Tab-separated table of C-alpha atoms in Angstrom:
chain	number	residue	atom	x	y	z
W	1	UNK	CA	-2.712	7.517	-18.162
W	2	UNK	CA	-3.853	11.157	-18.089
W	3	UNK	CA	-2.693	11.468	-14.471
W	4	UNK	CA	0.796	10.295	-15.432
W	5	UNK	CA	1.055	12.848	-18.243
W	6	UNK	CA	-0.157	15.641	-15.967
W	7	UNK	CA	2.312	14.646	-13.267
W	8	UNK	CA	5.226	14.523	-15.701
W	9	UNK	CA	4.303	17.856	-17.309
W	10	UNK	CA	5.665	19.817	-14.333
W	11	UNK	CA	9.409	20.531	-14.196
W	12	UNK	CA	9.554	20.429	-10.399
W	13	UNK	CA	7.900	17.016	-10.254
W	14	UNK	CA	10.280	15.645	-12.863
W	15	UNK	CA	13.158	16.943	-10.753
W	16	UNK	CA	11.827	15.064	-7.727
W	17	UNK	CA	11.600	11.888	-9.802
W	18	UNK	CA	15.196	12.407	-10.956
W	19	UNK	CA	16.277	12.643	-7.331
W	20	UNK	CA	14.534	9.395	-6.479
W	21	UNK	CA	16.037	7.732	-9.527
W	22	UNK	CA	19.488	8.797	-8.318
W	23	UNK	CA	18.807	7.653	-4.749
W	24	UNK	CA	15.625	5.813	-3.901
W	25	UNK	CA	13.962	5.932	-0.491
W	26	UNK	CA	14.259	9.583	0.565
W	27	UNK	CA	12.340	11.595	3.131
W	28	UNK	CA	10.473	14.816	2.377
W	29	UNK	CA	13.310	16.811	3.921
W	30	UNK	CA	15.948	15.040	1.847
W	31	UNK	CA	14.021	15.519	-1.384
W	32	UNK	CA	13.583	19.239	-0.737
W	33	UNK	CA	17.210	19.979	0.091
W	34	UNK	CA	18.717	22.516	-2.302
W	35	UNK	CA	15.463	23.101	-4.182
W	36	UNK	CA	13.811	26.511	-4.431
W	37	UNK	CA	10.590	25.090	-3.021
W	38	UNK	CA	8.940	25.191	0.358
W	39	UNK	CA	8.345	21.989	2.297
W	40	UNK	CA	4.621	22.400	1.601
W	41	UNK	CA	5.222	22.710	-2.149
W	42	UNK	CA	7.358	19.564	-2.197
W	43	UNK	CA	4.642	17.733	-0.253
W	44	UNK	CA	1.961	18.772	-2.764
W	45	UNK	CA	4.103	17.683	-5.714
W	46	UNK	CA	4.690	14.294	-4.059
W	47	UNK	CA	0.941	13.896	-3.528
W	48	UNK	CA	0.368	14.353	-7.273
W	49	UNK	CA	3.131	11.864	-8.085
W	50	UNK	CA	1.663	9.313	-5.664
W	51	UNK	CA	-1.807	9.764	-7.161
W	52	UNK	CA	-0.327	9.044	-10.590
W	53	UNK	CA	1.364	5.909	-9.262
W	54	UNK	CA	4.845	7.245	-9.969
W	55	UNK	CA	5.860	7.393	-6.316
W	56	UNK	CA	5.016	5.202	-3.330
W	57	UNK	CA	5.661	5.939	0.325
W	58	UNK	CA	6.142	3.840	3.423
W	59	UNK	CA	6.699	4.840	7.022
W	60	UNK	CA	9.538	3.322	8.988
W	61	UNK	CA	9.431	4.367	12.614
W	62	UNK	CA	9.109	8.154	12.678
W	63	UNK	CA	10.289	8.681	9.112
W	64	UNK	CA	8.324	8.491	5.869
W	65	UNK	CA	10.343	7.369	2.847
W	66	UNK	CA	9.428	7.927	-0.793
W	67	UNK	CA	10.223	5.454	-3.549
W	68	UNK	CA	10.161	5.678	-7.319
W	69	UNK	CA	7.748	3.328	-9.083
W	70	UNK	CA	8.686	3.247	-12.787
W	71	UNK	CA	5.783	0.991	-13.804
W	72	UNK	CA	3.554	3.792	-15.219
W	73	UNK	CA	6.435	5.137	-17.297
W	74	UNK	CA	7.137	1.596	-18.501
W	75	UNK	CA	3.499	1.346	-19.586
W	76	UNK	CA	3.806	4.596	-21.539
W	77	UNK	CA	6.946	3.294	-23.179
W	78	UNK	CA	5.341	-0.015	-24.082
W	79	UNK	CA	2.291	1.675	-25.575
W	80	UNK	CA	3.938	4.324	-27.751
W	81	UNK	CA	7.592	3.383	-28.153
W	82	UNK	CA	7.987	-0.293	-27.271
W	83	UNK	CA	7.120	-1.654	-30.696
W	84	UNK	CA	10.073	0.284	-32.108
W	85	UNK	CA	12.494	-0.764	-29.359
W	86	UNK	CA	11.999	-4.505	-28.956
W	87	UNK	CA	13.497	-5.963	-25.831
W	88	UNK	CA	15.152	-2.865	-24.439
W	89	UNK	CA	12.630	-1.318	-22.062
W	90	UNK	CA	12.072	-4.446	-20.006
W	91	UNK	CA	15.771	-4.631	-19.255
W	92	UNK	CA	16.237	-0.926	-18.563
W	93	UNK	CA	13.280	-0.370	-16.247
W	94	UNK	CA	11.787	-2.954	-13.926
W	95	UNK	CA	8.534	-2.021	-12.162
W	96	UNK	CA	8.792	-2.126	-8.399
W	97	UNK	CA	5.582	-1.904	-6.432
W	98	UNK	CA	6.865	-1.980	-2.896
W	99	UNK	CA	9.794	-0.470	-0.982
W	100	UNK	CA	12.546	-2.986	-0.264
W	101	UNK	CA	15.160	-0.878	1.467
W	102	UNK	CA	15.511	-1.729	5.129
W	103	UNK	CA	15.588	1.242	7.496
W	104	UNK	CA	16.170	1.418	11.240
W	105	UNK	CA	12.873	1.780	13.101
W	106	UNK	CA	11.896	2.448	16.678
W	107	UNK	CA	8.770	0.295	16.552
W	108	UNK	CA	8.270	-1.978	13.560
W	109	UNK	CA	5.265	-1.032	11.484
W	110	UNK	CA	4.084	-0.823	7.895
W	111	UNK	CA	2.445	2.389	6.679
W	112	UNK	CA	1.306	2.924	3.100
W	113	UNK	CA	-0.618	5.770	1.460
W	114	UNK	CA	-2.615	5.516	-1.756
W	115	UNK	CA	-4.978	7.941	-3.494
W	116	UNK	CA	-8.228	6.614	-4.944
W	117	UNK	CA	-10.666	8.607	-7.053
W	118	UNK	CA	-13.807	7.518	-5.237
W	119	UNK	CA	-15.882	8.788	-2.337
W	120	UNK	CA	-14.943	8.006	1.293
W	121	UNK	CA	-18.193	6.096	1.635
W	122	UNK	CA	-17.433	3.901	-1.363
W	123	UNK	CA	-13.917	3.148	-0.145
W	124	UNK	CA	-15.246	2.141	3.284
W	125	UNK	CA	-17.911	-0.019	1.634
W	126	UNK	CA	-15.232	-1.739	-0.453
W	127	UNK	CA	-13.202	-2.494	2.685
W	128	UNK	CA	-16.182	-4.040	4.482
W	129	UNK	CA	-18.069	-5.831	1.685
W	130	UNK	CA	-17.019	-9.490	1.906
W	131	UNK	CA	-17.922	-10.353	-1.683
W	132	UNK	CA	-16.183	-7.309	-3.147
W	133	UNK	CA	-13.123	-7.853	-0.933
W	134	UNK	CA	-12.491	-11.232	-2.555
W	135	UNK	CA	-11.926	-9.431	-5.859
W	136	UNK	CA	-8.915	-7.461	-4.633
W	137	UNK	CA	-7.681	-10.035	-2.077
W	138	UNK	CA	-7.439	-12.649	-4.815
W	139	UNK	CA	-10.172	-14.936	-3.524
W	140	UNK	CA	-9.270	-14.437	0.134
W	141	UNK	CA	-10.587	-11.718	2.424
W	142	UNK	CA	-12.466	-10.735	5.596
W	143	UNK	CA	-16.122	-10.962	6.588
W	144	UNK	CA	-17.763	-9.413	9.637
W	145	UNK	CA	-20.795	-7.428	10.780
W	146	UNK	CA	-18.174	-4.736	11.553
W	147	UNK	CA	-19.368	-3.942	15.027
W	148	UNK	CA	-16.651	-3.214	17.563
W	149	UNK	CA	-15.696	-6.465	19.282
W	150	UNK	CA	-17.238	-8.710	16.615
W	151	UNK	CA	-15.098	-11.451	15.084
W	152	UNK	CA	-13.520	-10.933	11.674
W	153	UNK	CA	-13.700	-14.217	9.778
W	154	UNK	CA	-11.146	-14.906	7.055
W	155	UNK	CA	-11.718	-16.730	3.765
W	156	UNK	CA	-8.770	-19.034	3.183
W	157	UNK	CA	-8.448	-19.050	-0.590
W	158	UNK	CA	-10.919	-18.976	-3.500
W	159	UNK	CA	-12.300	-22.418	-2.642
W	160	UNK	CA	-11.861	-22.096	1.114
W	161	UNK	CA	-14.397	-21.413	3.835
W	162	UNK	CA	-14.488	-18.458	6.219
W	163	UNK	CA	-12.605	-19.306	9.407
W	164	UNK	CA	-12.307	-17.689	12.814
W	165	UNK	CA	-8.586	-17.015	13.252
W	166	UNK	CA	-8.937	-14.905	16.381
W	167	UNK	CA	-9.381	-11.551	14.659
W	168	UNK	CA	-11.784	-8.897	15.959
W	169	UNK	CA	-13.068	-5.454	15.015
W	170	UNK	CA	-11.319	-2.673	16.943
W	171	UNK	CA	-12.875	0.405	15.330
W	172	UNK	CA	-15.442	0.966	12.579
W	173	UNK	CA	-16.521	4.472	11.562
W	174	UNK	CA	-18.236	4.440	8.143
W	175	UNK	CA	-16.476	6.641	5.641
W	176	UNK	CA	-13.619	7.396	8.029
W	177	UNK	CA	-11.828	4.481	9.670
W	178	UNK	CA	-11.704	0.709	9.975
W	179	UNK	CA	-9.383	-1.253	12.261
W	180	UNK	CA	-9.150	-4.886	13.301
W	181	UNK	CA	-6.686	-7.327	14.804
W	182	UNK	CA	-4.705	-9.482	12.421
W	183	UNK	CA	-4.377	-13.244	12.595
W	184	UNK	CA	-1.306	-14.841	14.152
W	185	UNK	CA	1.246	-16.899	12.264
W	186	UNK	CA	-0.552	-19.994	10.923
W	187	UNK	CA	0.601	-23.634	10.759
W	188	UNK	CA	1.100	-23.228	7.004
W	189	UNK	CA	3.942	-20.810	7.801
W	190	UNK	CA	6.025	-23.362	9.721
W	191	UNK	CA	8.566	-23.703	6.886
W	192	UNK	CA	9.600	-20.076	7.394
W	193	UNK	CA	11.276	-20.947	10.702
W	194	UNK	CA	14.382	-22.952	11.529
W	195	UNK	CA	12.983	-24.625	14.641
W	196	UNK	CA	9.742	-25.438	16.435
W	197	UNK	CA	10.821	-23.175	19.297
W	198	UNK	CA	11.264	-20.204	16.962
W	199	UNK	CA	7.936	-20.953	15.287
W	200	UNK	CA	6.022	-21.182	18.574
W	201	UNK	CA	7.571	-17.940	19.766
W	202	UNK	CA	6.495	-16.197	16.549
W	203	UNK	CA	2.932	-17.439	17.002
W	204	UNK	CA	2.536	-15.287	20.123
W	205	UNK	CA	2.735	-12.128	17.996
W	206	UNK	CA	-0.601	-10.562	17.053
W	207	UNK	CA	-0.606	-7.377	15.038
W	208	UNK	CA	-3.404	-5.072	13.966
W	209	UNK	CA	-4.302	-3.154	10.830
W	210	UNK	CA	-6.056	0.205	10.488
W	211	UNK	CA	-7.417	2.012	7.436
W	212	UNK	CA	-7.755	5.795	7.698
W	213	UNK	CA	-9.933	7.403	5.019
W	214	UNK	CA	-9.579	11.137	4.411
W	215	UNK	CA	-10.388	13.554	1.604
W	216	UNK	CA	-7.269	14.071	-0.508
W	217	UNK	CA	-5.383	17.364	-0.422
W	218	UNK	CA	-6.869	18.123	-3.840
W	219	UNK	CA	-10.481	17.226	-4.620
W	220	UNK	CA	-9.450	15.852	-8.008
W	221	UNK	CA	-7.423	13.146	-6.252
W	222	UNK	CA	-10.477	11.768	-4.437
W	223	UNK	CA	-9.632	9.923	-1.219
W	224	UNK	CA	-6.378	9.532	0.676
W	225	UNK	CA	-6.321	6.010	2.120
W	226	UNK	CA	-3.642	5.318	4.728
W	227	UNK	CA	-3.058	1.795	5.986
W	228	UNK	CA	-1.093	1.251	9.193
W	229	UNK	CA	-0.198	-2.316	10.137
W	230	UNK	CA	1.652	-2.441	13.451
W	231	UNK	CA	2.094	-4.402	16.654
W	232	UNK	CA	5.039	-6.447	15.390
W	233	UNK	CA	7.575	-7.632	17.915
W	234	UNK	CA	10.687	-7.007	15.829
W	235	UNK	CA	11.911	-5.758	12.482
W	236	UNK	CA	12.629	-9.405	11.575
W	237	UNK	CA	8.973	-10.404	11.936
W	238	UNK	CA	7.963	-12.753	9.123
W	239	UNK	CA	4.442	-11.358	9.301
W	240	UNK	CA	5.768	-7.814	8.815
W	241	UNK	CA	7.742	-8.966	5.776
W	242	UNK	CA	4.684	-10.647	4.318
W	243	UNK	CA	2.204	-7.808	4.761
W	244	UNK	CA	4.681	-5.201	3.500
W	245	UNK	CA	4.523	-6.714	0.021
W	246	UNK	CA	0.976	-8.000	0.236
W	247	UNK	CA	-0.792	-4.786	1.158
W	248	UNK	CA	0.786	-2.824	-1.688
W	249	UNK	CA	-0.552	-5.292	-4.267
W	250	UNK	CA	-3.954	-5.593	-2.573
W	251	UNK	CA	-4.535	-1.829	-2.362
W	252	UNK	CA	-3.316	-1.270	-5.916
W	253	UNK	CA	-5.955	-3.741	-7.099
W	254	UNK	CA	-8.585	-2.056	-4.920
W	255	UNK	CA	-7.726	1.317	-6.490
W	256	UNK	CA	-8.036	-0.112	-9.997
W	257	UNK	CA	-11.417	-1.727	-9.300
W	258	UNK	CA	-12.944	1.371	-7.722
W	259	UNK	CA	-11.700	3.733	-10.402
W	260	UNK	CA	-12.983	1.435	-13.132
W	261	UNK	CA	-16.506	1.568	-11.716
W	262	UNK	CA	-17.039	4.908	-13.428
W	263	UNK	CA	-18.550	6.545	-10.377
W	264	UNK	CA	-15.445	8.364	-9.227
W	265	UNK	CA	-16.210	11.235	-6.867
W	266	UNK	CA	-19.908	10.749	-7.369
W	267	UNK	CA	-21.805	12.744	-4.763
């Protein structure tokens, strides 16, 4: 919780949070309007807020929108104040881990940025280690030799076997980037569609996901991990809707696991 306290200690960052509380889902330009801060200063403050888990961001088309995540503040409340205010905090503040607001987009895609206090090498290892991946995918997850063109097998549930769903490695640069094609809509998703024709049409869509690993703007923040999942045919894609929620939860769990290892920023 130290990161949350440090983030909240700055008046300018609290002002940005107030703006998001008043109107969620704003761009960098919108958040900086009327403030005596440069665009670069606003960007740095947002990076600190994201690292503390107080703000999330998602790209829609050419725009990047920022969203308030009250969960860390709720945790502070529960720990130090909640026992004196039974029943009130849960009603006043509801944690929200993923952006829900629909925005017009030129090409449908999901982009999410998260900061992890670990080395780039460790983050890449966590993305490519099949056994470790099951821990943050909830018993699911990929397995591959991670050579370009190699198949990416997918474990279908904690008790399931690894299956070839037509995924393949597109790019693999240790410590820097990982990209692979995503599986198509599966038979288990049939109930999401009104007709067989609509379902078969949706099954032609194949997206891809890429993980970009970069040093964070501040060394104390560790690594800036950006996930881009694109290649969707329309904004109404059921796969897009699914991954938009799923990736946020998966990467949040990954962050927790890596930062609990105790080797943050080692080397």
